PDB file of N, CA and C in Angstrom:
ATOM      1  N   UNK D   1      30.693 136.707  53.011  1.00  0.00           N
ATOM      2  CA  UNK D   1      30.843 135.414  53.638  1.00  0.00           C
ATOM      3  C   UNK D   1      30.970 135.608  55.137  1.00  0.00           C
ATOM      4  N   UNK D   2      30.330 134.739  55.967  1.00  0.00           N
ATOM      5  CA  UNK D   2      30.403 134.759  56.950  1.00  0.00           C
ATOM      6  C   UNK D   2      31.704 133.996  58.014  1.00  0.00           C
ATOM      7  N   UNK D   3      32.793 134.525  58.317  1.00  0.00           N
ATOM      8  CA  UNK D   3      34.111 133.920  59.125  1.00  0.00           C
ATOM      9  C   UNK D   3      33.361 134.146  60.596  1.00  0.00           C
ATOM     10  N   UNK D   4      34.380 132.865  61.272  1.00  0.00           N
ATOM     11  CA  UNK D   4      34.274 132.439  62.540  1.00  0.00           C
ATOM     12  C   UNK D   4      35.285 133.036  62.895  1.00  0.00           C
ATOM     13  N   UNK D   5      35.810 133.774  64.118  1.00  0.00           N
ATOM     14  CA  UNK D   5      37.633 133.950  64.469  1.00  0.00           C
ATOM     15  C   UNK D   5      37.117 133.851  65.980  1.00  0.00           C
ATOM     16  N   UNK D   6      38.465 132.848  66.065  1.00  0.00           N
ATOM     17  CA  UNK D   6      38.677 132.253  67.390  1.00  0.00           C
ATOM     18  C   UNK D   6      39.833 132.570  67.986  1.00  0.00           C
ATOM     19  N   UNK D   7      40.338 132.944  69.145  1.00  0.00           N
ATOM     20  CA  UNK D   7      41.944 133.193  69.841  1.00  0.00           C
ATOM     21  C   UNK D   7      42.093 132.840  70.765  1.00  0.00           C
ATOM     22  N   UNK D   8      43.294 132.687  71.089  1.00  0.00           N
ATOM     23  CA  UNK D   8      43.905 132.378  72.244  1.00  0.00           C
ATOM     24  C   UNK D   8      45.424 133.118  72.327  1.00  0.00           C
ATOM     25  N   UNK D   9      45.276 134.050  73.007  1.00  0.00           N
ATOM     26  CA  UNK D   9      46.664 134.645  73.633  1.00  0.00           C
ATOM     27  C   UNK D   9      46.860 134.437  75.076  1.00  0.00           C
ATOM     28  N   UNK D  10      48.136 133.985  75.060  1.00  0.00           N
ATOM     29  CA  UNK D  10      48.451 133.793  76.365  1.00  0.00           C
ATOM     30  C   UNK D  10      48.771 135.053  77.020  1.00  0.00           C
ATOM     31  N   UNK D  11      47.782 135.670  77.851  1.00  0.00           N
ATOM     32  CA  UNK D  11      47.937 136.893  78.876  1.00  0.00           C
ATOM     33  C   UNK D  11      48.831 136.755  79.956  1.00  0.00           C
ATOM     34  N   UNK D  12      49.849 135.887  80.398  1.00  0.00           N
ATOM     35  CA  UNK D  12      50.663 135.790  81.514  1.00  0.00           C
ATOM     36  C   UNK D  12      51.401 137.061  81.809  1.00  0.00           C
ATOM     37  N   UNK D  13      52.084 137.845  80.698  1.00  0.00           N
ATOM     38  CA  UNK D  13      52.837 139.071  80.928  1.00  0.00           C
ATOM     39  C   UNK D  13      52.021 140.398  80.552  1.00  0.00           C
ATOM     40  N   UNK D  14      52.793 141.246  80.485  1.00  0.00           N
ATOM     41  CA  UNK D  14      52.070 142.445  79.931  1.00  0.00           C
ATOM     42  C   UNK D  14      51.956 142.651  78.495  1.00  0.00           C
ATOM     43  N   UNK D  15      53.089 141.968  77.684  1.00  0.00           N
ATOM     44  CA  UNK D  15      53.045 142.285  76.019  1.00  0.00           C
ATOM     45  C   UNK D  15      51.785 141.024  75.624  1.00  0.00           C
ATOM     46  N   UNK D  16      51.447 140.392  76.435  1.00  0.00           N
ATOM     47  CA  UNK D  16      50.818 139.522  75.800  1.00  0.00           C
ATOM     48  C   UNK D  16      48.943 139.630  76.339  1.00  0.00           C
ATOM     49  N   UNK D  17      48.600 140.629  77.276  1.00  0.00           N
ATOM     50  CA  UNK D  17      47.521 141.373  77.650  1.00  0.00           C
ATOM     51  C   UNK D  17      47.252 142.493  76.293  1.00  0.00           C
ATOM     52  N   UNK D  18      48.616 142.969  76.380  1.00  0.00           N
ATOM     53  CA  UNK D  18      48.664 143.946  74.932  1.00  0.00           C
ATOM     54  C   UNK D  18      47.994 143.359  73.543  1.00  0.00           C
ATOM     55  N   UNK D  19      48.644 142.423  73.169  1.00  0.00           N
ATOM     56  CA  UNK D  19      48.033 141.415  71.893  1.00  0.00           C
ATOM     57  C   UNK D  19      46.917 141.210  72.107  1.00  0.00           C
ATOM     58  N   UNK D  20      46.205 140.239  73.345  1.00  0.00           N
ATOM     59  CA  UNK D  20      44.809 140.260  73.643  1.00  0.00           C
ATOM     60  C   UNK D  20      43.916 141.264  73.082  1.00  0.00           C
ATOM     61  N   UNK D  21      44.262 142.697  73.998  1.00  0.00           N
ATOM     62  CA  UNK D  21      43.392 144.162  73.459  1.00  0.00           C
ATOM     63  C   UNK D  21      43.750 144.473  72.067  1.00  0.00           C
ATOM     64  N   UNK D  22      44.720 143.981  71.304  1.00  0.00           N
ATOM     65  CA  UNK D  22      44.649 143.964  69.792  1.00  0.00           C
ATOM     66  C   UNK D  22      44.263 143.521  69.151  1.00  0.00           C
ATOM     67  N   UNK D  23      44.043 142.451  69.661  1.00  0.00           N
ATOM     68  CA  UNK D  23      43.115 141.197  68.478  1.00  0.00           C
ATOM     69  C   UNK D  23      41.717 141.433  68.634  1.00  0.00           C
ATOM     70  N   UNK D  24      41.418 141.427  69.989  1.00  0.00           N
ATOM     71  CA  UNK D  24      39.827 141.855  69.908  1.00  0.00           C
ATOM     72  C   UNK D  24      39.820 143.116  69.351  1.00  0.00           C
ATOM     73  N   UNK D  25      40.086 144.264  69.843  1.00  0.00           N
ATOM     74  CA  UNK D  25      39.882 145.755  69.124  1.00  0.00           C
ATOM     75  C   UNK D  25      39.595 145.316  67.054  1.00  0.00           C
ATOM     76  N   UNK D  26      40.725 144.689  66.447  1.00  0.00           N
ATOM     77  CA  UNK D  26      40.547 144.350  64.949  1.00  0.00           C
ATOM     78  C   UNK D  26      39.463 143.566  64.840  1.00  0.00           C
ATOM     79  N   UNK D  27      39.074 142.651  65.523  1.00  0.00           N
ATOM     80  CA  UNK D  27      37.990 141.926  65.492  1.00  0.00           C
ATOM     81  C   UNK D  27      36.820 142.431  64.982  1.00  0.00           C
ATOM     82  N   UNK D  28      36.721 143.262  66.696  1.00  0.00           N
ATOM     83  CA  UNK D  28      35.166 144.098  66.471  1.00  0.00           C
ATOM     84  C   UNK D  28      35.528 145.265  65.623  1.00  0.00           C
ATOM     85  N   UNK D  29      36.345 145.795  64.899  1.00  0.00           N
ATOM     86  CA  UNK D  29      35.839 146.681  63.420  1.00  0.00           C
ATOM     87  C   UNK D  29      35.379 145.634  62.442  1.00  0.00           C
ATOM     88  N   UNK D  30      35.283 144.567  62.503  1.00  0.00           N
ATOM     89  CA  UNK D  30      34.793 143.565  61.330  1.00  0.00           C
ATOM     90  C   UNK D  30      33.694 143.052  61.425  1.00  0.00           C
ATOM     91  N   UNK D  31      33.236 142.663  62.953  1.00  0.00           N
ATOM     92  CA  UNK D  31      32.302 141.723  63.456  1.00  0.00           C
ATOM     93  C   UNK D  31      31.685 141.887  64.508  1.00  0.00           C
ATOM     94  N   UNK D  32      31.169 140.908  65.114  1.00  0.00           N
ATOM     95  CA  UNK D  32      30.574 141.167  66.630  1.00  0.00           C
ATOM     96  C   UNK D  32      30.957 140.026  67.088  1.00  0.00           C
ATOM     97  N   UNK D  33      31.348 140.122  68.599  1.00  0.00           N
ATOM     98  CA  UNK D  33      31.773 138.977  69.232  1.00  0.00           C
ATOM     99  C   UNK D  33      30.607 138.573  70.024  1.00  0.00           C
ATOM    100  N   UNK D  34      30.372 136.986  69.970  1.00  0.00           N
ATOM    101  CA  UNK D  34      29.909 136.352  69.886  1.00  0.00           C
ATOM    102  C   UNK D  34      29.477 135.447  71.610  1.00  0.00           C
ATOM    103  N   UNK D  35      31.052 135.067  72.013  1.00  0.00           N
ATOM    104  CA  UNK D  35      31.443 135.164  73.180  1.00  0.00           C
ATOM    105  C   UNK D  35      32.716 135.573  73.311  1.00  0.00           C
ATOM    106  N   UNK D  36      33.787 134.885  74.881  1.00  0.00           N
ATOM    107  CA  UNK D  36      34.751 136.242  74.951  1.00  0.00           C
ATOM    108  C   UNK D  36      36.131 136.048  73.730  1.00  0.00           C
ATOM    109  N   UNK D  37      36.191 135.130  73.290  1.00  0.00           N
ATOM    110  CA  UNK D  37      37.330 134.757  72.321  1.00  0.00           C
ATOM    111  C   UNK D  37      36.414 134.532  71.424  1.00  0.00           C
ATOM    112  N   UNK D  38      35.664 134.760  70.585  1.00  0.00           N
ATOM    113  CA  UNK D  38      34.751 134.115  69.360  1.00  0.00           C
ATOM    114  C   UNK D  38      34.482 135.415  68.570  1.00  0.00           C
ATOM    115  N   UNK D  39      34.431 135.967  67.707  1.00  0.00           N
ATOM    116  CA  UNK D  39      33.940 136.661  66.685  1.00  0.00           C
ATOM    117  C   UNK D  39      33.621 136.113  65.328  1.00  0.00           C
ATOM    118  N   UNK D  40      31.870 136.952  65.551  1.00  0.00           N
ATOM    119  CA  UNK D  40      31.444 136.029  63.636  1.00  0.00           C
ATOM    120  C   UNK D  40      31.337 137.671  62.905  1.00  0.00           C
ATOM    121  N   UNK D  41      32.318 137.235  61.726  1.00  0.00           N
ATOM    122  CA  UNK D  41      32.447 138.166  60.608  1.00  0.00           C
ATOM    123  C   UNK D  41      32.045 138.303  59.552  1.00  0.00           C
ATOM    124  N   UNK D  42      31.137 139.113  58.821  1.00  0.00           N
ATOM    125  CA  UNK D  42      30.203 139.247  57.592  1.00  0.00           C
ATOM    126  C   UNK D  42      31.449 139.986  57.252  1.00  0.00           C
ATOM    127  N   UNK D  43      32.325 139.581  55.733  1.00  0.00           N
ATOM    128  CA  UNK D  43      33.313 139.936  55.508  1.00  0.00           C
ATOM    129  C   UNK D  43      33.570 139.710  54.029  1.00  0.00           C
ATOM    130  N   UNK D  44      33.687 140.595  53.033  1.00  0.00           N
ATOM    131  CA  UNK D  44      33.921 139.925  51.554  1.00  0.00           C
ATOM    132  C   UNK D  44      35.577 139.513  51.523  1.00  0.00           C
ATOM    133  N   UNK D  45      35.931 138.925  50.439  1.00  0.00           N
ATOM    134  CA  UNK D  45      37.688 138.102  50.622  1.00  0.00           C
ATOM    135  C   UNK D  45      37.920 138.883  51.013  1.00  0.00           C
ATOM    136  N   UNK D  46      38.230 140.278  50.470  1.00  0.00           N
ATOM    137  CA  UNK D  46      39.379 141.303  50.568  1.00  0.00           C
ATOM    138  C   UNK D  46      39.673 141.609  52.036  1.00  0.00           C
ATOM    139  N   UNK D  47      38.306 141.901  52.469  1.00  0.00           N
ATOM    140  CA  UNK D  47      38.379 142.405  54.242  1.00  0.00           C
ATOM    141  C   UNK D  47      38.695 141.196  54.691  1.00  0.00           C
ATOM    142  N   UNK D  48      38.504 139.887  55.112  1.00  0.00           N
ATOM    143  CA  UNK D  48      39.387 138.625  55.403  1.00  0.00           C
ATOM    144  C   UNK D  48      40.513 138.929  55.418  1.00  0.00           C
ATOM    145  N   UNK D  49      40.767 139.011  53.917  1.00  0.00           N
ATOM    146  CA  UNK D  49      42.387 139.200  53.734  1.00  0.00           C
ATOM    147  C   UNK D  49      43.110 140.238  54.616  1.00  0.00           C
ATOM    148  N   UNK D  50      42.369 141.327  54.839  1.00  0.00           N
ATOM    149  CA  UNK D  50      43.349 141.795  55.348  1.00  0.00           C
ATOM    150  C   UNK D  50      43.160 142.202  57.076  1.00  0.00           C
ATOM    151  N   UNK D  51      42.190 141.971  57.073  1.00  0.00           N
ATOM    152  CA  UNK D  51      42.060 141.208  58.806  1.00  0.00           C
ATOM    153  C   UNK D  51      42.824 140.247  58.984  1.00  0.00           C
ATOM    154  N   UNK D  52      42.940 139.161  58.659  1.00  0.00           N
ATOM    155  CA  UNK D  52      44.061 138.071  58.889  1.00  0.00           C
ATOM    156  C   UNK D  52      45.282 138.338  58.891  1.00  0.00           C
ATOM    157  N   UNK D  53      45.499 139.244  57.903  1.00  0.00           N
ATOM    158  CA  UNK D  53      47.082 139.844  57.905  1.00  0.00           C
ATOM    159  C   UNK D  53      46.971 140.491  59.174  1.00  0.00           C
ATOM    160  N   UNK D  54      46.720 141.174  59.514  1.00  0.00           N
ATOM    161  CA  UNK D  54      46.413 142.063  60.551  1.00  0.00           C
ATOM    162  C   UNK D  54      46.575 141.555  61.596  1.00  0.00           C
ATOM    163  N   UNK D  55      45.725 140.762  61.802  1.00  0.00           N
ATOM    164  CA  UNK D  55      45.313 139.525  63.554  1.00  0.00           C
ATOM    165  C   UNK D  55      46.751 138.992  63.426  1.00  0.00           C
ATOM    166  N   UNK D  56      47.392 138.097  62.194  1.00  0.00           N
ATOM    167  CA  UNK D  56      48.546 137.027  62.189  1.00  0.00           C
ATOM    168  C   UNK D  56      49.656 138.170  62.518  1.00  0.00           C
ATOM    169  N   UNK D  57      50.198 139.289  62.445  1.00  0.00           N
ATOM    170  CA  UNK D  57      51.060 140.520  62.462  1.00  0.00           C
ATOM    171  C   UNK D  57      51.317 140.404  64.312  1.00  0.00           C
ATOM    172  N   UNK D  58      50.050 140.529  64.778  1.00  0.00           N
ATOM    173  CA  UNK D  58      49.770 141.229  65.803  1.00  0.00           C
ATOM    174  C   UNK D  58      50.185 139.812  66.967  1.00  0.00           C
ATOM    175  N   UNK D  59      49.906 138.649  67.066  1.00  0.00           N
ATOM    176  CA  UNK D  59      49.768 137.328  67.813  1.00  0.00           C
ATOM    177  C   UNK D  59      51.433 136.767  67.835  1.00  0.00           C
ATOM    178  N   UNK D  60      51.744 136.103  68.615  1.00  0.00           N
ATOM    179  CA  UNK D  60      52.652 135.598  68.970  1.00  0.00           C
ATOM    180  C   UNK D  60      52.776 134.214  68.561  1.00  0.00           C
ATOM    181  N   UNK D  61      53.096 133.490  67.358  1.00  0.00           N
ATOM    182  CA  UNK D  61      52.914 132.015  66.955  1.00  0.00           C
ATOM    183  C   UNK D  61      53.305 131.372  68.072  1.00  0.00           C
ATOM    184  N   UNK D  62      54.582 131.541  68.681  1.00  0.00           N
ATOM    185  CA  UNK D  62      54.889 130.978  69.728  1.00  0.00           C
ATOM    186  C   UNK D  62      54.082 130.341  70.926  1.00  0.00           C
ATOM    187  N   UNK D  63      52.767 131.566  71.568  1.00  0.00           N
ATOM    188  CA  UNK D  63      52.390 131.535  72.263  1.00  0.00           C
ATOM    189  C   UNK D  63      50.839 131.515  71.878  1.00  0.00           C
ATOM    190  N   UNK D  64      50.777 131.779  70.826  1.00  0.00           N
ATOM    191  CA  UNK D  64      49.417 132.103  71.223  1.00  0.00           C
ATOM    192  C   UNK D  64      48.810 131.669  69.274  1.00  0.00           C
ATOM    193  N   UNK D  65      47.110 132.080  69.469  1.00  0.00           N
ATOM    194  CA  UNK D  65      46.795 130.799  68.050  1.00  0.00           C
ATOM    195  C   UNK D  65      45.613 131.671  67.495  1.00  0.00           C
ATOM    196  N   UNK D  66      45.306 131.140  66.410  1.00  0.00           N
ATOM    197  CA  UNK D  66      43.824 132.342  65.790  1.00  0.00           C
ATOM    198  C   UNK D  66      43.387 130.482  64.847  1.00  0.00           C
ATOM    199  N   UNK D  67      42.235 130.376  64.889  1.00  0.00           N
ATOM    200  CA  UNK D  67      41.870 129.923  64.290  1.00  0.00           C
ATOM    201  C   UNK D  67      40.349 130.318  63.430  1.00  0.00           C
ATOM    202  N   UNK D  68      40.061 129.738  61.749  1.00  0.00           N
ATOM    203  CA  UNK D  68      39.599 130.819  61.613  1.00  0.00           C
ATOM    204  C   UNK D  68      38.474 129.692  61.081  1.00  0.00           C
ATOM    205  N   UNK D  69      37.076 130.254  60.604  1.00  0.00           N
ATOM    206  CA  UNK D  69      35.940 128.686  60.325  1.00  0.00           C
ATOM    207  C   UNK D  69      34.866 129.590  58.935  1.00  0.00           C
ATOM    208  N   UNK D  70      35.333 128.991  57.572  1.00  0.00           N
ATOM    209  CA  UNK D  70      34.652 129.995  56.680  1.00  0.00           C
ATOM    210  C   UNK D  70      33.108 129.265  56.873  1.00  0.00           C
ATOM    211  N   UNK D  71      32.063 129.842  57.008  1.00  0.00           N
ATOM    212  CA  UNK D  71      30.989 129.591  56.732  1.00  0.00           C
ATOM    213  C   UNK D  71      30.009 129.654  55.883  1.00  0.00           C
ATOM    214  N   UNK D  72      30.543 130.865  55.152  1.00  0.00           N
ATOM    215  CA  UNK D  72      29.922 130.707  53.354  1.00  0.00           C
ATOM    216  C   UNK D  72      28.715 131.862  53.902  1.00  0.00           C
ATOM    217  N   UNK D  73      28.163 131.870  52.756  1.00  0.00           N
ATOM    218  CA  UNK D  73      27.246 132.898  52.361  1.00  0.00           C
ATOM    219  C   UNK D  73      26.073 131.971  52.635  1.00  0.00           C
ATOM    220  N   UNK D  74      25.896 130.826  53.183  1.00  0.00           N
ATOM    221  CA  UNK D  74      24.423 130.849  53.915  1.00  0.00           C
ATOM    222  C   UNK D  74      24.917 130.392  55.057  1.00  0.00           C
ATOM    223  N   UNK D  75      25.367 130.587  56.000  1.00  0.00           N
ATOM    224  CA  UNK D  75      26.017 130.446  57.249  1.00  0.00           C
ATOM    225  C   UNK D  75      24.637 130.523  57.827  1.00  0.00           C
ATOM    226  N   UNK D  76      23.369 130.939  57.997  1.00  0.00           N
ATOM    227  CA  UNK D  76      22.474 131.125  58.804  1.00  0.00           C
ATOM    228  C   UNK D  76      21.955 129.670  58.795  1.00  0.00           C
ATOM    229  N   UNK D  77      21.761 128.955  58.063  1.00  0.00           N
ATOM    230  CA  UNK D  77      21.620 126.977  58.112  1.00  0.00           C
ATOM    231  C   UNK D  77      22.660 126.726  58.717  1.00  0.00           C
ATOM    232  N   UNK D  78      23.512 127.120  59.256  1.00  0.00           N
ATOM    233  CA  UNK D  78      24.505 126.117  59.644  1.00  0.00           C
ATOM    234  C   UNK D  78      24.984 126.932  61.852  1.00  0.00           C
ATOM    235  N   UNK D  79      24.446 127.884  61.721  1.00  0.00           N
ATOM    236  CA  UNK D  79      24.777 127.980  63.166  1.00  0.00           C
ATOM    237  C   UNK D  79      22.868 128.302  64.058  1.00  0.00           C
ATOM    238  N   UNK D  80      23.553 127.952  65.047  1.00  0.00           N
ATOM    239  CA  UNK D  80      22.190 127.503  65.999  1.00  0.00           C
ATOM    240  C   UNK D  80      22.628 128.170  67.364  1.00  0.00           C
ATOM    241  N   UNK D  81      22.068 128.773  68.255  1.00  0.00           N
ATOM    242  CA  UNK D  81      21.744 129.422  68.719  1.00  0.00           C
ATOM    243  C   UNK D  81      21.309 129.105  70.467  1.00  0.00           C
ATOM    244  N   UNK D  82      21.661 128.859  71.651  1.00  0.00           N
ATOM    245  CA  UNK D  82      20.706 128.234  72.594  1.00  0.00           C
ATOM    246  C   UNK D  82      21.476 128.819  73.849  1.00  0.00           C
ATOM    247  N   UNK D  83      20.576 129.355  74.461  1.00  0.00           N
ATOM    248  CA  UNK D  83      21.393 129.958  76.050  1.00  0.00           C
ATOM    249  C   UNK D  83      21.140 131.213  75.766  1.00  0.00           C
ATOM    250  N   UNK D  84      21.831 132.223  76.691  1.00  0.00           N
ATOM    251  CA  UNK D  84      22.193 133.273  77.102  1.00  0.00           C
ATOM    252  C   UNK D  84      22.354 134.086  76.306  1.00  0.00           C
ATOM    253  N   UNK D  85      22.215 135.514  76.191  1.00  0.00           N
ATOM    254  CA  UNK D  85      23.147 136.206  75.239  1.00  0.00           C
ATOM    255  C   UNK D  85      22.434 135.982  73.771  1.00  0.00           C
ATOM    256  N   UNK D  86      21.486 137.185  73.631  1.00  0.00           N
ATOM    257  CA  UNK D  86      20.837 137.078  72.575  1.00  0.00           C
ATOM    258  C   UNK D  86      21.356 137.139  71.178  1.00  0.00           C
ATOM    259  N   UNK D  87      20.793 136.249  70.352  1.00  0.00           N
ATOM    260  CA  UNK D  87      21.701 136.746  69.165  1.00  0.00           C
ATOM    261  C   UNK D  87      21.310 137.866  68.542  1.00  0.00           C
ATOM    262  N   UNK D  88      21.742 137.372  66.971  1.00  0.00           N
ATOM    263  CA  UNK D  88      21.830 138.848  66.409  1.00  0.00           C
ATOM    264  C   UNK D  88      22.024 138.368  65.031  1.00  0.00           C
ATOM    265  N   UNK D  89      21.494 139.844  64.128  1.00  0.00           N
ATOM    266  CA  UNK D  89      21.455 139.303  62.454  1.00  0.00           C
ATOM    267  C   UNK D  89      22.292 140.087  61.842  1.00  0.00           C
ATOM    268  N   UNK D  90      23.179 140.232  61.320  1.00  0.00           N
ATOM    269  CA  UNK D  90      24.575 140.877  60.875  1.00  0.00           C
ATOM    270  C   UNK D  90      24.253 141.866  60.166  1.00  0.00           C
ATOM    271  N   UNK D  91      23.091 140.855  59.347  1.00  0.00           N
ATOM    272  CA  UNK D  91      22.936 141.598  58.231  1.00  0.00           C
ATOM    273  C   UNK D  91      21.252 142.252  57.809  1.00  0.00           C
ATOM    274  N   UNK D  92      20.849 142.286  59.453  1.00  0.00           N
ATOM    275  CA  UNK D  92      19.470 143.171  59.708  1.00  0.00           C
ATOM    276  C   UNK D  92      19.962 144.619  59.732  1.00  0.00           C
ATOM    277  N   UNK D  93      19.423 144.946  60.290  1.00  0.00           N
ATOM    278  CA  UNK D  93      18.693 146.387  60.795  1.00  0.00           C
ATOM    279  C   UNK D  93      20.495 146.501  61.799  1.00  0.00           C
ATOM    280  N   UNK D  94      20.874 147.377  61.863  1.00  0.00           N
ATOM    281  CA  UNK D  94      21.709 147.662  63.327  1.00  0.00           C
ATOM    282  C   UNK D  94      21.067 148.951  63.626  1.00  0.00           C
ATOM    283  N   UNK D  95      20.746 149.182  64.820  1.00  0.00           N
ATOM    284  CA  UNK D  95      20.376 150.798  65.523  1.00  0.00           C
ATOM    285  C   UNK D  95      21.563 151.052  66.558  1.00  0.00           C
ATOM    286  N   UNK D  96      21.962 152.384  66.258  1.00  0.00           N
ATOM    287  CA  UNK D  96      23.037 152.963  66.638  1.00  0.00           C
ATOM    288  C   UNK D  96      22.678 153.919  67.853  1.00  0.00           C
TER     289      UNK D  96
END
């Protein structure tokens, strides 16, 4: 299934620059980011599951937010594409 993950940490101090470089770092072992707070994740439940545990561990409820957008297993009908910043097929070819 394809997840959306979205964040917002508030970077004002240093522990919270810290969280920033944590949430993205877990991100991209799952996904590719998309733009600078956006990652789309080709992810079965289990890896969800425990990415979310992971991201929610790491974030500050207080301060800061993850929101998450399931898109299902044909997610390719449903997102569109326009501007900058070429896309990409998750589940093509990757060359390393």
């Amino acid at each position: 299934m394809m997840m959306l993950i979205t964040y917002d940490v508030n970077t004002m101090d240093k522990e919270g620059r810290k969280r920033l470089r944590l949430v993205a770092k877990h991100c991209q072992n799952y996904g590719q980011r998309v733009q600078n707070s956006v990652f789309e994740c080709l992810v079965d439940p289990t890896q969800f599951a425990q990415l979310r545990l992971t991201l929610e561990s790491i974030i500050d409820p207080e301060k800061d937010s993850l929101r998450y957008y399931n898109l299902g297993k044909h997610w390719k009908n449903r997102v569109e594409h326009v501007g900058a910043k070429q896309t990409y097929d998750p589940e093509g070819l990757m060359l390393l």
